[in-house]
Short mmCIF file of C-alpha atoms in Angstrom, two decimals:
data_model
loop_
_atom_site.label_atom_id
_atom_site.label_comp_id
_atom_site.label_asym_id
_atom_site.label_seq_id
_atom_site.Cartn_x
_atom_site.Cartn_y
_atom_site.Cartn_z
CA UNK G 7 -7.13 -1.66 14.11
CA UNK G 8 -4.36 -3.76 15.45
CA UNK G 9 -0.77 -3.28 13.10
CA UNK G 10 -0.11 -6.80 12.99
CA UNK G 11 -3.75 -8.76 13.82
CA UNK G 12 -5.39 -9.96 11.12
CA UNK G 13 -9.30 -11.57 11.63
CA UNK G 14 -9.11 -13.31 7.96
CA UNK G 15 -8.88 -17.02 7.69
CA UNK G 16 -5.67 -18.62 7.20
CA UNK G 17 -6.17 -19.39 3.54
CA UNK G 18 -7.20 -15.71 2.98
CA UNK G 19 -4.57 -14.39 5.12
CA UNK G 20 -1.85 -16.55 3.20
CA UNK G 21 -3.05 -14.59 -0.05
CA UNK G 22 -2.57 -11.53 1.50
CA UNK G 23 0.74 -12.18 2.61
CA UNK G 24 1.60 -13.58 -1.07
CA UNK G 25 0.08 -10.39 -2.15
CA UNK G 26 1.86 -8.34 -0.21
CA UNK G 27 5.31 -9.70 -1.20
CA UNK G 28 4.38 -9.24 -5.11
CA UNK G 29 3.10 -5.76 -4.80
CA UNK G 30 6.54 -4.65 -3.46
CA UNK G 31 8.97 -6.59 -5.54
CA UNK G 32 7.17 -5.26 -8.57
CA UNK G 33 7.34 -1.87 -7.30
CA UNK G 34 10.97 -2.50 -6.88
CA UNK G 35 11.26 -2.96 -10.67
CA UNK G 36 10.44 0.30 -11.29
CA UNK G 37 13.92 1.31 -10.72
CA UNK G 38 15.67 -0.37 -13.62
CA UNK G 39 12.85 -0.31 -15.79
CA UNK G 40 12.86 3.47 -14.91
CA UNK G 41 16.30 3.84 -17.30
CA UNK G 42 14.45 3.22 -20.16
CA UNK G 43 12.25 6.48 -19.98
CA UNK G 44 14.89 8.43 -18.20
CA UNK G 45 14.98 10.45 -21.02
CA UNK G 46 11.04 11.32 -21.61
CA UNK G 47 9.71 14.14 -20.03
CA UNK G 48 8.67 12.94 -16.24
CA UNK G 49 5.76 14.47 -15.83
CA UNK G 50 4.15 14.14 -19.06
CA UNK G 51 5.94 10.21 -18.38
CA UNK G 52 3.86 9.71 -15.29
CA UNK G 53 0.54 11.28 -16.20
CA UNK G 54 0.28 9.04 -19.28
CA UNK G 55 1.52 6.20 -17.17
CA UNK G 56 -1.47 6.50 -14.90
CA UNK G 57 -3.99 7.23 -17.67
CA UNK G 58 -3.08 3.81 -18.96
CA UNK G 59 -3.03 2.27 -15.70
CA UNK G 60 -6.74 3.91 -15.16
CA UNK G 61 -8.21 2.46 -18.37
CA UNK G 62 -6.84 -1.15 -17.50
CA UNK G 63 -8.59 -1.13 -14.27
CA UNK G 64 -11.41 0.44 -15.04
CA UNK G 65 -11.75 -1.90 -17.93
CA UNK G 66 -11.46 -4.73 -15.36
CA UNK G 67 -14.19 -3.49 -13.02
CA UNK G 68 -16.35 -3.22 -15.55
CA UNK G 69 -15.25 -6.98 -17.19
CA UNK G 70 -15.78 -8.34 -13.90
CA UNK G 71 -19.26 -6.94 -13.48
CA UNK G 72 -18.59 -4.68 -10.72
CA UNK G 73 -21.53 -1.70 -10.45
CA UNK G 74 -20.74 1.73 -10.15
CA UNK G 75 -20.81 2.72 -6.39
CA UNK G 76 -22.10 6.67 -5.40
CA UNK G 77 -19.58 8.05 -3.19
CA UNK G 78 -20.33 9.76 0.37
CA UNK G 79 -18.59 13.02 0.58
CA UNK G 80 -16.25 11.62 3.20
CA UNK G 81 -14.96 8.95 0.51
CA UNK G 82 -14.61 11.59 -2.13
CA UNK G 83 -12.08 13.57 0.11
CA UNK G 84 -10.35 10.43 0.53
CA UNK G 85 -9.52 9.35 -2.51
CA UNK G 86 -8.86 13.42 -3.63
CA UNK G 87 -5.71 12.87 -0.86
CA UNK G 88 -5.05 9.66 -1.76
CA UNK G 89 -4.73 10.41 -5.62
CA UNK G 90 -3.27 13.81 -4.56
CA UNK G 91 -0.42 12.70 -1.46
CA UNK G 92 0.18 9.25 -2.39
CA UNK G 93 0.62 9.08 -6.05
CA UNK G 94 0.75 13.02 -7.32
CA UNK G 95 2.92 14.66 -4.55
CA UNK G 96 4.91 11.29 -3.67
CA UNK G 97 6.17 11.54 -7.58
CA UNK G 98 7.08 14.93 -7.38
CA UNK G 99 8.84 14.17 -4.00
CA UNK G 100 10.89 11.12 -5.48
CA UNK G 101 12.07 13.28 -8.61
CA UNK G 102 13.08 16.35 -6.68
CA UNK G 103 14.89 14.32 -3.53
CA UNK G 104 16.71 12.27 -6.82
CA UNK G 105 17.60 15.47 -8.62
CA UNK G 106 19.60 16.87 -4.92
CA UNK G 107 20.87 13.46 -3.32
CA UNK G 108 20.46 10.73 -5.98
CA UNK G 109 18.38 8.00 -5.46
CA UNK G 110 20.22 6.56 -2.80
CA UNK G 111 18.90 9.23 -0.39
CA UNK G 112 15.62 8.67 -1.37
CA UNK G 113 15.25 4.80 -1.05
CA UNK G 114 17.20 4.97 2.78
CA UNK G 115 14.55 7.25 3.75
CA UNK G 116 11.92 5.23 2.35
CA UNK G 117 13.64 1.97 3.58
CA UNK G 118 11.90 3.17 6.97
CA UNK G 119 8.43 2.40 5.94
CA UNK G 120 7.84 -0.88 7.59
CA UNK G 121 8.87 0.75 10.75
CA UNK G 122 6.74 3.73 9.98
CA UNK G 123 3.74 1.39 9.03
CA UNK G 124 4.34 -0.91 12.74
CA UNK G 125 4.06 2.26 14.41
CA UNK G 126 1.20 4.18 13.13
CA UNK G 127 -0.63 1.20 12.23
CA UNK G 128 -2.07 0.25 16.06
CA UNK G 129 -0.55 -1.36 18.70
CA UNK G 130 2.36 -3.43 16.88
CA UNK G 131 3.76 -6.11 18.72
CA UNK G 132 7.15 -6.53 19.94
CA UNK G 133 7.87 -8.97 17.24
CA UNK G 134 6.68 -6.89 14.61
CA UNK G 135 8.51 -3.61 15.97
CA UNK G 136 11.82 -6.04 15.74
CA UNK G 137 11.26 -7.36 12.61
CA UNK G 138 10.53 -3.63 11.09
CA UNK G 139 13.64 -2.75 12.42
CA UNK G 140 15.77 -5.46 10.96
CA UNK G 141 13.86 -4.98 7.59
CA UNK G 142 14.88 -1.11 7.64
CA UNK G 143 18.28 -1.85 8.22
CA UNK G 144 18.11 -4.66 5.60
CA UNK G 145 16.86 -2.00 2.79
CA UNK G 146 19.22 0.80 4.01
CA UNK G 147 22.18 -1.65 3.17
CA UNK G 148 20.63 -2.47 -0.08
CA UNK G 149 19.88 0.94 -1.30
CA UNK G 150 23.21 2.24 0.08
CA UNK G 151 23.41 5.10 3.08
CA UNK G 152 22.31 7.68 1.13
CA UNK G 153 24.02 11.19 1.06
CA UNK G 154 22.72 14.86 0.26
CA UNK G 155 21.96 18.10 0.86
CA UNK G 156 19.20 19.21 3.17
CA UNK G 157 16.89 20.25 0.46
CA UNK G 158 16.80 16.44 -0.41
CA UNK G 159 16.10 14.99 2.89
CA UNK G 160 13.14 17.08 3.18
CA UNK G 161 11.77 16.23 -0.15
CA UNK G 162 12.66 12.71 0.86
CA UNK G 163 10.69 12.58 4.08
CA UNK G 164 8.01 14.06 2.09
CA UNK G 165 7.93 10.73 0.25
CA UNK G 166 7.98 8.76 3.10
CA UNK G 167 5.05 10.58 4.49
CA UNK G 168 3.49 10.63 1.20
CA UNK G 169 3.89 6.73 0.97
CA UNK G 170 2.51 6.09 4.39
CA UNK G 171 -0.30 8.06 2.78
CA UNK G 172 -0.74 5.89 0.06
CA UNK G 173 -1.66 2.77 2.61
CA UNK G 174 -3.37 4.66 5.11
CA UNK G 175 -5.80 6.69 3.08
CA UNK G 176 -6.69 3.30 1.64
CA UNK G 177 -7.49 1.34 4.12
CA UNK G 178 -10.86 3.02 5.33
CA UNK G 179 -12.13 3.21 1.52
CA UNK G 180 -11.55 -0.86 0.67
CA UNK G 181 -14.32 -2.54 2.27
CA UNK G 182 -16.88 -0.98 0.54
CA UNK G 183 -15.28 0.01 -2.50
CA UNK G 184 -12.63 -2.95 -3.07
CA UNK G 185 -9.35 -2.93 -4.04
CA UNK G 186 -10.34 -2.53 -8.18
CA UNK G 187 -12.06 0.53 -7.93
CA UNK G 188 -9.82 2.46 -5.04
CA UNK G 189 -6.96 1.53 -7.68
CA UNK G 190 -8.65 2.83 -10.91
CA UNK G 191 -10.48 5.55 -9.09
CA UNK G 192 -6.51 7.37 -7.61
CA UNK G 193 -5.02 6.43 -10.87
CA UNK G 194 -7.53 8.20 -12.75
CA UNK G 195 -7.77 11.25 -10.15
CA UNK G 196 -3.96 11.92 -10.53
CA UNK G 197 -3.78 12.36 -14.50
CA UNK G 198 -5.20 15.20 -14.69
CA UNK G 199 -2.57 16.85 -11.12
CA UNK G 200 0.54 15.54 -12.94
CA UNK G 201 -0.70 17.36 -16.00
CA UNK G 202 -1.23 20.65 -14.64
CA UNK G 203 2.16 19.77 -13.11
CA UNK G 204 3.86 19.03 -16.46
CA UNK G 205 2.42 22.06 -17.84
CA UNK G 206 3.70 24.60 -15.10
CA UNK G 207 7.27 23.14 -15.12
CA UNK G 208 7.99 21.46 -18.46
CA UNK G 209 5.16 23.19 -20.87
CA UNK G 210 4.01 22.06 -23.99
CA UNK G 211 6.99 19.81 -24.04
CA UNK G 212 5.74 17.78 -21.13
CA UNK G 213 4.89 15.12 -24.05
CA UNK G 214 6.02 13.87 -27.10
CA UNK G 215 5.84 10.55 -29.13
CA UNK G 216 7.66 7.84 -26.88
CA UNK G 217 10.35 5.48 -28.73
CA UNK G 218 9.78 2.05 -28.68
CA UNK G 219 12.13 1.34 -25.33
CA UNK G 220 10.06 4.40 -23.82
CA UNK G 221 7.03 3.10 -24.94
CA UNK G 222 7.70 -0.55 -23.81
CA UNK G 223 8.86 1.16 -20.07
CA UNK G 224 5.55 3.57 -20.25
CA UNK G 225 3.50 0.28 -20.90
CA UNK G 226 5.13 -1.74 -18.22
CA UNK G 227 5.28 1.04 -15.61
CA UNK G 228 1.37 1.34 -16.44
CA UNK G 229 0.41 -2.45 -17.04
CA UNK G 230 2.90 -4.09 -13.86
CA UNK G 231 3.83 -1.59 -11.18
CA UNK G 232 0.13 0.40 -11.56
CA UNK G 233 -2.65 -1.87 -12.35
CA UNK G 234 -1.12 -5.20 -11.29
CA UNK G 235 0.95 -3.72 -8.21
CA UNK G 236 -1.81 -1.27 -7.04
CA UNK G 237 -4.40 -4.11 -6.97
CA UNK G 238 -2.50 -6.91 -4.78
CA UNK G 239 -1.14 -4.28 -2.21
CA UNK G 240 -4.50 -2.86 -1.87
CA UNK G 241 -6.65 -6.29 -1.59
CA UNK G 242 -3.77 -7.32 0.94
CA UNK G 243 -4.31 -4.52 3.46
CA UNK G 244 -7.44 -5.42 5.04
CA UNK G 245 -6.22 -9.24 5.06
CA UNK G 246 -2.94 -8.77 6.87
CA UNK G 247 -3.56 -5.24 8.14
CA UNK G 248 -1.00 -2.43 7.48
CA UNK G 249 1.89 -3.31 9.75
CA UNK G 250 2.39 -6.84 8.91
CA UNK G 251 2.02 -5.36 5.01
CA UNK G 252 4.51 -2.94 5.85
CA UNK G 253 7.56 -5.28 6.26
CA UNK G 254 7.40 -6.51 2.86
CA UNK G 255 7.54 -2.71 1.54
CA UNK G 256 11.61 -4.25 1.97
CA UNK G 257 11.28 -6.12 -0.79
CA UNK G 258 11.53 -2.89 -2.88
CA UNK G 259 15.58 -2.78 -3.00
CA UNK G 260 15.15 -6.74 -3.67
CA UNK G 261 13.28 -6.06 -6.65
CA UNK G 262 15.90 -3.30 -7.85
CA UNK G 263 18.45 -5.53 -7.22
CA UNK G 264 16.83 -8.15 -9.39
CA UNK G 265 15.99 -6.00 -12.46
CA UNK G 266 19.18 -4.74 -12.25
CA UNK G 267 20.81 -8.58 -12.96
CA UNK G 268 18.20 -9.09 -15.45
CA UNK G 269 18.50 -6.28 -17.67
CA UNK G 270 22.41 -6.26 -17.50
CA UNK G 271 22.45 -3.49 -15.16
CA UNK G 272 25.21 -4.52 -13.32
CA UNK G 273 26.42 -7.09 -10.63
CA UNK G 274 24.70 -6.64 -7.14
CA UNK G 275 27.44 -5.61 -4.11
CA UNK G 276 28.21 -7.66 -0.89
CA UNK G 277 26.23 -4.76 0.88
CA UNK G 278 23.26 -5.15 -1.87
CA UNK G 279 23.03 -9.41 -1.46
CA UNK G 280 23.42 -9.10 2.49
CA UNK G 281 20.79 -6.12 2.76
CA UNK G 282 18.33 -8.49 1.26
CA UNK G 283 19.56 -11.37 3.16
CA UNK G 284 18.60 -8.87 6.30
CA UNK G 285 15.37 -7.95 4.64
CA UNK G 286 14.07 -11.53 3.90
CA UNK G 287 14.98 -12.45 7.48
CA UNK G 288 13.41 -9.42 8.97
CA UNK G 289 10.10 -10.56 7.20
CA UNK G 290 10.32 -14.04 8.30
CA UNK G 291 10.97 -12.69 11.37
CA UNK G 292 7.41 -11.09 11.63
CA UNK G 293 5.46 -14.00 10.39
CA UNK G 294 6.97 -16.66 12.76
CA UNK G 295 4.94 -15.45 15.93
CA UNK G 296 1.37 -17.28 16.04
CA UNK G 297 -1.19 -17.35 13.90
CA UNK G 298 -4.10 -14.52 13.90
CA UNK G 299 -6.29 -14.62 16.56
CA UNK G 300 -10.00 -15.94 16.31
CA UNK G 301 -12.15 -13.48 14.91
CA UNK G 302 -14.05 -11.15 17.20
CA UNK G 303 -18.43 -12.07 17.63
CA UNK G 304 -19.78 -10.20 15.58
CA UNK G 305 -17.74 -9.33 13.20
CA UNK G 306 -17.70 -10.35 9.31
CA UNK G 307 -14.93 -12.20 9.09
CA UNK G 308 -16.62 -14.15 12.05
CA UNK G 309 -19.67 -14.66 9.88
CA UNK G 310 -21.76 -12.86 12.43
CA UNK G 311 -23.72 -9.96 12.36
CA UNK G 312 -23.04 -6.97 14.46
CA UNK G 313 -25.84 -5.93 16.63
CA UNK G 314 -26.18 -2.39 18.30
CA UNK G 315 -25.99 -2.53 22.25
CA UNK G 316 -29.57 -1.38 22.31
CA UNK G 317 -30.70 -4.58 20.01
CA UNK G 318 -29.13 -7.59 21.82
CA UNK G 319 -30.89 -10.51 21.01
CA UNK G 320 -33.71 -11.77 23.23
CA UNK G 321 -31.55 -14.91 24.35
CA UNK G 322 -29.26 -12.40 25.81
CA UNK G 323 -31.18 -10.10 27.01
CA UNK G 324 -32.59 -12.76 28.53
CA UNK G 325 -29.28 -14.07 30.27
CA UNK G 326 -28.11 -10.89 30.74
CA UNK G 327 -31.25 -10.39 32.90
CA UNK G 328 -30.46 -13.50 34.92
CA UNK G 329 -27.17 -12.86 35.56
CA UNK G 330 -27.98 -10.04 38.25
CA UNK G 331 -30.95 -11.86 39.53
CA UNK G 332 -30.24 -13.13 43.35
CA UNK G 333 -29.17 -16.62 43.96
CA UNK G 334 -27.29 -17.11 40.57
CA UNK G 335 -24.92 -19.51 40.20
CA UNK G 336 -21.57 -18.25 40.11
CA UNK G 337 -20.80 -21.04 37.39
CA UNK G 338 -24.12 -20.47 35.20
CA UNK G 339 -24.17 -18.97 31.98
CA UNK G 340 -25.66 -16.15 32.94
CA UNK G 341 -22.95 -15.21 34.93
CA UNK G 342 -20.33 -16.03 32.60
CA UNK G 343 -22.36 -13.81 30.16
CA UNK G 344 -22.04 -11.03 32.31
CA UNK G 345 -18.34 -11.67 32.68
CA UNK G 346 -18.01 -10.74 29.40
#
């Protein structure tokens, strides 16, 4: 699948762009809200967050009338890997990277997500590669050039790998399961894994009754950053592709800056504002090219069915046969059919 090619209709593509932007902006607000729960046990808090988020998403599946789907062994393995790497190990890497190098280091490394997704998502166009580079530069400026030791850098690179897993492992699951199920199942699977990690590292102190600010912070993480942002991101991926969606990862520091201003945590500096401008400019460059190409024949986006090579419609079999017949005119429909 090409990183910057979408076969969706323009209206569907626009929806995907808006959803990807909203998802990454909401993820960026996590930095400011995390200050409300910084004294709460980390792993217990994350387990509680995903438990509440999964409960909300599973309720949505029931209210929306989405029937349960029997998972294939491949889908089960992908979901387990998505939850393990994209949620659990990602959180562990971010926590440990912050302890060693501070939030600036891990933020700077995660700022390379747009470029990495553009490279891994298929064959990106030069425009998307250039746009991703501008977004990475802006995200680095907005986050601050990080400093730290080698362990901090290694934990940050681990967080980057897990962040890519969060998107790339979900793509094969989305066509059949849909965004709500993938979000709900992955969040639910993260709960026992984080609980085990919390028990091993913090023992029975991993959970306690939260204070009111902590409860509000955990509730925000569960409802907005988990349930809403997960759904928006996973619903956007099949609409616009991983490469284009990855450009919006640069909005994470923009969301963090905005949240800091709203909560009175500080005024953004000149590098913060310049980085935000570069992020927006990079996204605009990536989206300013020609619109998506028309759907391929037989694709779901085109409204057609996929035919196996041995079961083409009779009319096409006759046309193909006629293309090789002696004396077929060079401009005949049969000849043009064979040329394709």
